[in-house]
mmCIF file with all atom_site columns, C-alpha atoms in Angstrom:
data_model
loop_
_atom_site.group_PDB
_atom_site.id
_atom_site.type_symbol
_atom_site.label_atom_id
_atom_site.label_alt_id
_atom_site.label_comp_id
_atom_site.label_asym_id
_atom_site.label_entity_id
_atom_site.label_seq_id
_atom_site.pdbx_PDB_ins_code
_atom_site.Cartn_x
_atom_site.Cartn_y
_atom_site.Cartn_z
_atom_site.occupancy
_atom_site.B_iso_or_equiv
_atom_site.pdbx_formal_charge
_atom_site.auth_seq_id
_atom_site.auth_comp_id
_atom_site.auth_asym_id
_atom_site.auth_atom_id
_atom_site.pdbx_PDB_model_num
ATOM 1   C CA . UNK A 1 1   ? 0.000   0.000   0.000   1.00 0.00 ? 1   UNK A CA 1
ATOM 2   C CA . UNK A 1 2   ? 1.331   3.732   -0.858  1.00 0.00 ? 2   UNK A CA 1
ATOM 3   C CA . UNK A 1 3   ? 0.292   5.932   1.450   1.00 0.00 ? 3   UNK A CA 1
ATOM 4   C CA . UNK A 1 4   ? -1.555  8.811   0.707   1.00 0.00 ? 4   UNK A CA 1
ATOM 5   C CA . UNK A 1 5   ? -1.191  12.188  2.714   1.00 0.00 ? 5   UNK A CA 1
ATOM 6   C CA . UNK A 1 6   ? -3.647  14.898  1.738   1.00 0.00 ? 6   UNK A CA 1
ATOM 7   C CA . UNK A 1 7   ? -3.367  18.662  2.937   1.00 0.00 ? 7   UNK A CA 1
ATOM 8   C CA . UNK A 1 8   ? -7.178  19.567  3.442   1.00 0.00 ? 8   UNK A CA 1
ATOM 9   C CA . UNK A 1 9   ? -8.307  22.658  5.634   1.00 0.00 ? 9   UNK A CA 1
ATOM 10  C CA . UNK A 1 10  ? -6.563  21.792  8.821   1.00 0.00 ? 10  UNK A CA 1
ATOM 11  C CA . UNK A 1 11  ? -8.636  22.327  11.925  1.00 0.00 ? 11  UNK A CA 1
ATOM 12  C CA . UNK A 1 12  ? -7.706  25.670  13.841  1.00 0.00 ? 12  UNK A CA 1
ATOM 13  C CA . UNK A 1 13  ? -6.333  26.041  17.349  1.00 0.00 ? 13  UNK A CA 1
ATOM 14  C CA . UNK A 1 14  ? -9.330  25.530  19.088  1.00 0.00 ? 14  UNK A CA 1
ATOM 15  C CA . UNK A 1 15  ? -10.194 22.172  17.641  1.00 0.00 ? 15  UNK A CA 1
ATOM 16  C CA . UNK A 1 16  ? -9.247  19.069  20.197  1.00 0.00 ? 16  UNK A CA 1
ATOM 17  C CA . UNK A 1 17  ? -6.648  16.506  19.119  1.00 0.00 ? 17  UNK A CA 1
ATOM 18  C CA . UNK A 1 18  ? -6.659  12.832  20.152  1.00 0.00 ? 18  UNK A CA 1
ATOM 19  C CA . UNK A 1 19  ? -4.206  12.162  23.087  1.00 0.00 ? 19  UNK A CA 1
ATOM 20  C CA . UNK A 1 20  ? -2.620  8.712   22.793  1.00 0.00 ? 20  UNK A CA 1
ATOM 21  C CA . UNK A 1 21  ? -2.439  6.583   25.771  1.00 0.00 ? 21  UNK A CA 1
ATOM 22  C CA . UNK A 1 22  ? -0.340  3.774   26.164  1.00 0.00 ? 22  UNK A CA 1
ATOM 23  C CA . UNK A 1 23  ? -2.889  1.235   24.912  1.00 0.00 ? 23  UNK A CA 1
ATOM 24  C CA . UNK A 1 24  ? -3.493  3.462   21.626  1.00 0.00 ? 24  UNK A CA 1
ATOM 25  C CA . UNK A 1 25  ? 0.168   4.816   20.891  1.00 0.00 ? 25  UNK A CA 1
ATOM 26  C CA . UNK A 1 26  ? 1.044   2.122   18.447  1.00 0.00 ? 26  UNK A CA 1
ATOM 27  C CA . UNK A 1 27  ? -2.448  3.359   16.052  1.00 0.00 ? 27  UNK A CA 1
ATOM 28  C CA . UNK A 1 28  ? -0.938  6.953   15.998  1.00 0.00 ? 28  UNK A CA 1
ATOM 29  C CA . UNK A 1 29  ? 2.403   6.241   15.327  1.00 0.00 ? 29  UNK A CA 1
ATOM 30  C CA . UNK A 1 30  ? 1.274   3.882   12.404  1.00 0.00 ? 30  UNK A CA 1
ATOM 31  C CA . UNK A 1 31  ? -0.724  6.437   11.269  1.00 0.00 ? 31  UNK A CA 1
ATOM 32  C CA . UNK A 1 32  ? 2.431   9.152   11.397  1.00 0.00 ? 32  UNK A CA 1
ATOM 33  C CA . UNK A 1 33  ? 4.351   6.771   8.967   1.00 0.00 ? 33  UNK A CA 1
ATOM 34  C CA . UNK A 1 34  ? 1.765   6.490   6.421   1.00 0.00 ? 34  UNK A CA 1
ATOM 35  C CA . UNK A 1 35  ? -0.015  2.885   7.594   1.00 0.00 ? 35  UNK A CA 1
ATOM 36  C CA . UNK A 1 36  ? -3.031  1.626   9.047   1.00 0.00 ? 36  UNK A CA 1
ATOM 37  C CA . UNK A 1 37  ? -2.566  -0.508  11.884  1.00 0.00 ? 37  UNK A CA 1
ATOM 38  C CA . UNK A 1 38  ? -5.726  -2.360  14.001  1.00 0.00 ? 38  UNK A CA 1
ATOM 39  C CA . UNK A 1 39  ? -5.043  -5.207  16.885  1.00 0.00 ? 39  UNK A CA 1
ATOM 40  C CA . UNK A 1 40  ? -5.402  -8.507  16.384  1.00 0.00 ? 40  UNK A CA 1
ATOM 41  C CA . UNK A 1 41  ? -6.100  -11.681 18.923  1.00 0.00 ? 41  UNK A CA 1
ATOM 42  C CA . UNK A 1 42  ? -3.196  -14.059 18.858  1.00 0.00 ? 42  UNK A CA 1
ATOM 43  C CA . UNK A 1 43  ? -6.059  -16.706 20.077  1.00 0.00 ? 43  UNK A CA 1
ATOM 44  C CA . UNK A 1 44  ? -8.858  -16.593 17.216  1.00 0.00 ? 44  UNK A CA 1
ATOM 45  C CA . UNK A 1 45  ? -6.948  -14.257 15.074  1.00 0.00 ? 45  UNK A CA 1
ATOM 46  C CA . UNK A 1 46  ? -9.713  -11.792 15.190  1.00 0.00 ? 46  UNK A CA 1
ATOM 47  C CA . UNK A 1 47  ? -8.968  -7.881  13.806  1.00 0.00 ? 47  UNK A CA 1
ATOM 48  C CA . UNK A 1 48  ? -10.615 -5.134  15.937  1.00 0.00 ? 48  UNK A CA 1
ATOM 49  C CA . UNK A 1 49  ? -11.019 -1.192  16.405  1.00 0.00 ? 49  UNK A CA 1
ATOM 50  C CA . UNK A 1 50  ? -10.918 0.439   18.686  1.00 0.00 ? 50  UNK A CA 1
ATOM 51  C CA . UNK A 1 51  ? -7.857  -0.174  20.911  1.00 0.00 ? 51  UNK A CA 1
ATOM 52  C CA . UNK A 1 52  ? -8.369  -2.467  23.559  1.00 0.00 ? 52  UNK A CA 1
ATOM 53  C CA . UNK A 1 53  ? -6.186  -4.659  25.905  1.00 0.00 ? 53  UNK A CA 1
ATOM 54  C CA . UNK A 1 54  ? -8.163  -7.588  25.400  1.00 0.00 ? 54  UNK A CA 1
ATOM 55  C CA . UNK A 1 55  ? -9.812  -8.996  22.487  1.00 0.00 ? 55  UNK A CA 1
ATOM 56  C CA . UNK A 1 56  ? -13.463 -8.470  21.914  1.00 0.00 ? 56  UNK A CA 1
ATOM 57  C CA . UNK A 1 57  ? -14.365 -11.696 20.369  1.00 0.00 ? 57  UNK A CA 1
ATOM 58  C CA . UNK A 1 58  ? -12.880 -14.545 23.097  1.00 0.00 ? 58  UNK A CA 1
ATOM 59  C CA . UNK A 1 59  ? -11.280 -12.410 25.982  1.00 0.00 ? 59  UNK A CA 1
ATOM 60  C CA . UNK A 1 60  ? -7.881  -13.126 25.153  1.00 0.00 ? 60  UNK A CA 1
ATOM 61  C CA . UNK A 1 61  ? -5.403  -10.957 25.962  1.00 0.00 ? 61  UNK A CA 1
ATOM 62  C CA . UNK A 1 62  ? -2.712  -12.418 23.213  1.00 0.00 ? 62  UNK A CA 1
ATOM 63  C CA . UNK A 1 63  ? -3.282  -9.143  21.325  1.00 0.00 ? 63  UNK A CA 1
ATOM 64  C CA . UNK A 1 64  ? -0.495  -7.504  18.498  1.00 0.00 ? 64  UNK A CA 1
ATOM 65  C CA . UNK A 1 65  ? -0.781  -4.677  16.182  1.00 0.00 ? 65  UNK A CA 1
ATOM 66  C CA . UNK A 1 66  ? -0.722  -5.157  12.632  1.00 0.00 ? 66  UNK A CA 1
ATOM 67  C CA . UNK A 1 67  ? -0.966  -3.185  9.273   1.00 0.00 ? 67  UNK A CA 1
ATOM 68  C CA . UNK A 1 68  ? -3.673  -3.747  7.203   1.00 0.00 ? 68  UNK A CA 1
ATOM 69  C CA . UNK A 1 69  ? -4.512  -3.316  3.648   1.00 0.00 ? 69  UNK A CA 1
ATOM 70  C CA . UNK A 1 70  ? -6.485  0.505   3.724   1.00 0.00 ? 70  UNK A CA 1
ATOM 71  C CA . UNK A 1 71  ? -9.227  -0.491  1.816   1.00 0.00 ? 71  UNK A CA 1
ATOM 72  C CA . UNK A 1 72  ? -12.476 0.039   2.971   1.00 0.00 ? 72  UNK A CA 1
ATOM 73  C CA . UNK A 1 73  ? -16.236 0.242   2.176   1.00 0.00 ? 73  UNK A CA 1
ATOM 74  C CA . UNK A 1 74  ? -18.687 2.934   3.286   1.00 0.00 ? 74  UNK A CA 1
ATOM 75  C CA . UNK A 1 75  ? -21.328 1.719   5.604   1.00 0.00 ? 75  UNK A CA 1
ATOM 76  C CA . UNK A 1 76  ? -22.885 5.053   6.442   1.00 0.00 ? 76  UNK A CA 1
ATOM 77  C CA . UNK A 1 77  ? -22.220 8.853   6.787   1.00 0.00 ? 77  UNK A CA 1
ATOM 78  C CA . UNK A 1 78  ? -23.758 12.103  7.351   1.00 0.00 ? 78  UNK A CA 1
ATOM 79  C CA . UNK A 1 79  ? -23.304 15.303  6.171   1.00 0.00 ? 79  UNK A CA 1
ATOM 80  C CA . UNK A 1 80  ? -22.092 17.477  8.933   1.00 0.00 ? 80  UNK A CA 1
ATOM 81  C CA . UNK A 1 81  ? -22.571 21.232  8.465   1.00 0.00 ? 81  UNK A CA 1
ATOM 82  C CA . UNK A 1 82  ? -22.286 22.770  11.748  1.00 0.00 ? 82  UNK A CA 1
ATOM 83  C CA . UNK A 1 83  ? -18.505 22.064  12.629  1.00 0.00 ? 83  UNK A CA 1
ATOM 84  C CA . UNK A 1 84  ? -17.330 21.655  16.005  1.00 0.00 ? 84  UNK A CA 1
ATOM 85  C CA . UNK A 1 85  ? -15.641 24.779  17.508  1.00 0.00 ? 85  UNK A CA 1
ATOM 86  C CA . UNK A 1 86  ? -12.238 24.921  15.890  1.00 0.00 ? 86  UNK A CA 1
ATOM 87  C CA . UNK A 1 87  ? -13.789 23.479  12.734  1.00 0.00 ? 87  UNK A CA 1
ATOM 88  C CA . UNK A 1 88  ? -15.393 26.607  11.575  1.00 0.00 ? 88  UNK A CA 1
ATOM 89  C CA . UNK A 1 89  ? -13.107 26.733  8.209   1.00 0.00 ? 89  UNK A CA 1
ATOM 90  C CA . UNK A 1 90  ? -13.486 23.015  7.359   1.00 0.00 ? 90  UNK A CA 1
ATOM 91  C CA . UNK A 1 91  ? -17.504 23.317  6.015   1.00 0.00 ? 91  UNK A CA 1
ATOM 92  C CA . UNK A 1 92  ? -19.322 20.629  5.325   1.00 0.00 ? 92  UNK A CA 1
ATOM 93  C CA . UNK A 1 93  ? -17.673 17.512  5.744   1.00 0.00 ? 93  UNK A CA 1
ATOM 94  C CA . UNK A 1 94  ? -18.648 14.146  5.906   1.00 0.00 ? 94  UNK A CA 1
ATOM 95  C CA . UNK A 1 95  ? -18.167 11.657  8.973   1.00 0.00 ? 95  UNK A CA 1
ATOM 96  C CA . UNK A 1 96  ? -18.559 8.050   7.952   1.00 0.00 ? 96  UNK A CA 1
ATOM 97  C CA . UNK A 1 97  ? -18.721 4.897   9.601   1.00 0.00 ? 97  UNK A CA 1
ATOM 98  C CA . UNK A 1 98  ? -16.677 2.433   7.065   1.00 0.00 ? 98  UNK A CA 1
ATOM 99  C CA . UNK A 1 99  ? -15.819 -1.343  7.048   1.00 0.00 ? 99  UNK A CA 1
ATOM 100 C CA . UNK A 1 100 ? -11.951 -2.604  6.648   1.00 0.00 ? 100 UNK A CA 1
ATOM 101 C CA . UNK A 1 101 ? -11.692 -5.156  4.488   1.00 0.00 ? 101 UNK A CA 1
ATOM 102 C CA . UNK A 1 102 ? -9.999  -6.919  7.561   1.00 0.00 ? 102 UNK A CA 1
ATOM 103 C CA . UNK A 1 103 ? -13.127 -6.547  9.278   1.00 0.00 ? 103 UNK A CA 1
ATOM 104 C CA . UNK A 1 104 ? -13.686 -3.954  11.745  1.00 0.00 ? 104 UNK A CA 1
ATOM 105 C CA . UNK A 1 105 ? -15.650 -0.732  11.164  1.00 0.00 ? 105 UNK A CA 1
ATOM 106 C CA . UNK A 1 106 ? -14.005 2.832   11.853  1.00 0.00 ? 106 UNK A CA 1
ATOM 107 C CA . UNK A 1 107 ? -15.707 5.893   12.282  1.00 0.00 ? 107 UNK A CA 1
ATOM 108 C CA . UNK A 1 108 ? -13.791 8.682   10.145  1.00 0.00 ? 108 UNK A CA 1
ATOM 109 C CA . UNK A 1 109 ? -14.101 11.167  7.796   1.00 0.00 ? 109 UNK A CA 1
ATOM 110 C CA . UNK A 1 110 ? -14.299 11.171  3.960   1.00 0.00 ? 110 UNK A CA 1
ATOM 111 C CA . UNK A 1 111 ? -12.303 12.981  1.424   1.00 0.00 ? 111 UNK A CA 1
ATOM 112 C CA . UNK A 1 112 ? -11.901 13.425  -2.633  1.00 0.00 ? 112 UNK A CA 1
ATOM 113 C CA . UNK A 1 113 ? -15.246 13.629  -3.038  1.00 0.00 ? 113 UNK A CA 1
ATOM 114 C CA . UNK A 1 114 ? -18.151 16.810  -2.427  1.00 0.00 ? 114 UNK A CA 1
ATOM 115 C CA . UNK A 1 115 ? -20.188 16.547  0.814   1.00 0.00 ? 115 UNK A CA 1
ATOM 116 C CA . UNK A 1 116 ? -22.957 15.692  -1.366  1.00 0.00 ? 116 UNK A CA 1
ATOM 117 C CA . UNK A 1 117 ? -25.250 12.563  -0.878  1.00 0.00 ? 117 UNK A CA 1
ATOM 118 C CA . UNK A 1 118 ? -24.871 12.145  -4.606  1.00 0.00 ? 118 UNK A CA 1
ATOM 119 C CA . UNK A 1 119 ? -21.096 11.517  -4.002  1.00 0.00 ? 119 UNK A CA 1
ATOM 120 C CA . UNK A 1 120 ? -21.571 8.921   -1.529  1.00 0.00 ? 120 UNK A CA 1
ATOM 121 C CA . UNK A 1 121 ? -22.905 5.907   -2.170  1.00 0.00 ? 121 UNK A CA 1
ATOM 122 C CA . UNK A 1 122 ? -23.556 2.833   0.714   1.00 0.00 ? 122 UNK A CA 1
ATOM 123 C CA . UNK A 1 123 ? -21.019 0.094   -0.195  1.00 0.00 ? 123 UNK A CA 1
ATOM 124 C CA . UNK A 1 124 ? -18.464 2.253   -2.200  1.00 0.00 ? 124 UNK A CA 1
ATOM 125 C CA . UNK A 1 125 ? -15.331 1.056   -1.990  1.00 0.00 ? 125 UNK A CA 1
ATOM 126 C CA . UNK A 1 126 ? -12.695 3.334   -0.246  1.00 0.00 ? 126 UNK A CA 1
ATOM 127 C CA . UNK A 1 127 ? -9.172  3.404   0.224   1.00 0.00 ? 127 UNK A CA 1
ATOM 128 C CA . UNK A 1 128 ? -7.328  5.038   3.327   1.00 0.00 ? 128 UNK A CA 1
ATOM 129 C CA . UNK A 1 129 ? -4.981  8.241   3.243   1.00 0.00 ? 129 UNK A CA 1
ATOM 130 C CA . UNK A 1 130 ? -3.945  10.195  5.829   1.00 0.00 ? 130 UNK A CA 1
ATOM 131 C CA . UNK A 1 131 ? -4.159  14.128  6.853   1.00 0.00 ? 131 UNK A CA 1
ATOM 132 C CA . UNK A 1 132 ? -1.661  15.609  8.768   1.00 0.00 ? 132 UNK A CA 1
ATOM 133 C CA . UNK A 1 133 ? -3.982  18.271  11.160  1.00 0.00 ? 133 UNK A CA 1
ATOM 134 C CA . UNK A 1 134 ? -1.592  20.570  13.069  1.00 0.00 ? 134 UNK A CA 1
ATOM 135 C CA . UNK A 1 135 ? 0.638   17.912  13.700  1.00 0.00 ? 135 UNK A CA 1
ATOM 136 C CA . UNK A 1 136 ? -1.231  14.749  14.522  1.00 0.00 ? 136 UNK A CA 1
ATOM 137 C CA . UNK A 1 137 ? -1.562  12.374  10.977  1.00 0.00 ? 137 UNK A CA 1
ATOM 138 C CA . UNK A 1 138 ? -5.266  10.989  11.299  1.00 0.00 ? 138 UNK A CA 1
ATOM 139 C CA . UNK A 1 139 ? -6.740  8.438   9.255   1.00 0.00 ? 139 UNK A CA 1
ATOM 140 C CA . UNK A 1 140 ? -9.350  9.339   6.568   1.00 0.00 ? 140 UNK A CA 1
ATOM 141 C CA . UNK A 1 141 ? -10.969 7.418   3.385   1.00 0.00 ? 141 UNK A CA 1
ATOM 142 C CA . UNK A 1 142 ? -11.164 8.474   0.373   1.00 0.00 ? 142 UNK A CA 1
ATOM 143 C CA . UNK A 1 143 ? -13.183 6.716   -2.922  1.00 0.00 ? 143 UNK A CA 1
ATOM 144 C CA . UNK A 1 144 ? -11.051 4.051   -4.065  1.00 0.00 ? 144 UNK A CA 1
ATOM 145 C CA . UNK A 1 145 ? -9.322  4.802   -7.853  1.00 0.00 ? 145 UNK A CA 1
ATOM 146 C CA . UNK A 1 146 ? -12.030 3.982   -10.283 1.00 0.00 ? 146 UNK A CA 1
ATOM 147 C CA . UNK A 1 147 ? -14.764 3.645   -8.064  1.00 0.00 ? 147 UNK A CA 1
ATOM 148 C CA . UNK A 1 148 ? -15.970 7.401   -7.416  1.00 0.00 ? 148 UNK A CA 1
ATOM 149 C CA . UNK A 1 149 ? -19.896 7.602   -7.141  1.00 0.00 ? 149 UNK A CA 1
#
C-alpha cells in the first residue's frame, strides 16, 4: 500500500486533538508513517477497532498490532454542516462509519469527493490516506481509484 497524505483545511487552534495513551500509541504512530494498523487476537486471530487490551471476540489478551490493507467500504455517513468549535473553516464535511476489508468498522471522515449525498454511495469502496492536522496524521478514506460515485 502507498500511502496517501492529503493537505485539506486543517482544523484551527481551538479544535481538540486525540491524546494517545499507552494502549493506543502504536495506532498513531502507524498512522504518522503512512499505515493503518488495528489489533489482532493471537487466540482466534480476530482484527478489531478500537484499541483495547483484550480482544473483543474470546477475551484473550494475546493481542499484536498489525498493518492492514487501507481499503475500505462505506457503511454510512452524514453530512455534517455545523462544525465543532475549531472546525469553523473546514464546512461541510462528511463523517462516515466504514468497514476494513480486515473486518472492523471505523468511524472517520471522507475525502476526494463533495459533501454531497450524490457523491456517496452505501457500499463504495474506499481506500485510506492520511491528513496531517496541526501535527497529529489521522486516518481518513477516500473513494477508491475507479470507483468514485
Amino acid at each position: 500500500m502507498v500511502p496517501m497524505f492529503v493537505s485539506g483545511v486543517s482544523p484551527g487552534e481551538g479544535a481538540a486533538q486525540a491524546l494517545p495513551t499507552p494502549t493506543t500509541r502504536p495506532f498513531w504512530d502507524a498512522a504518522a508513517e503512512g499505515r493503518l494498523a488495528v489489533q489482532q487476537c493471537g487466540s482466534c486471530e480476530t482484527h478489531f477497532f478500537y484499541p483495547r487490551i483484550a480482544c473483543p471476540s474470546c477475551g484473550s489478551r494475546e493481542v499484536s498490532w498489525v498493518d492492514v490493507s487501507g481499503r475500505a467500504t462505506l457503511l454510512s455517513y452524514v453530512i455534517n454542516h455545523l462544525p465543532a468549535p475549531g472546525f469553523e473553516a473546514v464546512g461541510p464535511h462528511v463523517i462516515a462509519i466504514v468497514q476494513l476489508e480486515e473486518g472492523p468498522t471505523m468511524m472517520t471522515n471522507i475525502i476526494g469527493s463533495d459533501a454531497v449525498p450524490d457523491q456517496l454511495v452505501i457500499d463504495m469502496p474506499l481506500q485510506v490516506a492520511f491528513e496531517d492536522r496541526r501535527g497529529q496524521v489521522v486516518p481518513v478514506f477516500a473513494p477508491r481509484e475507479g470507483h468514485a460515485a
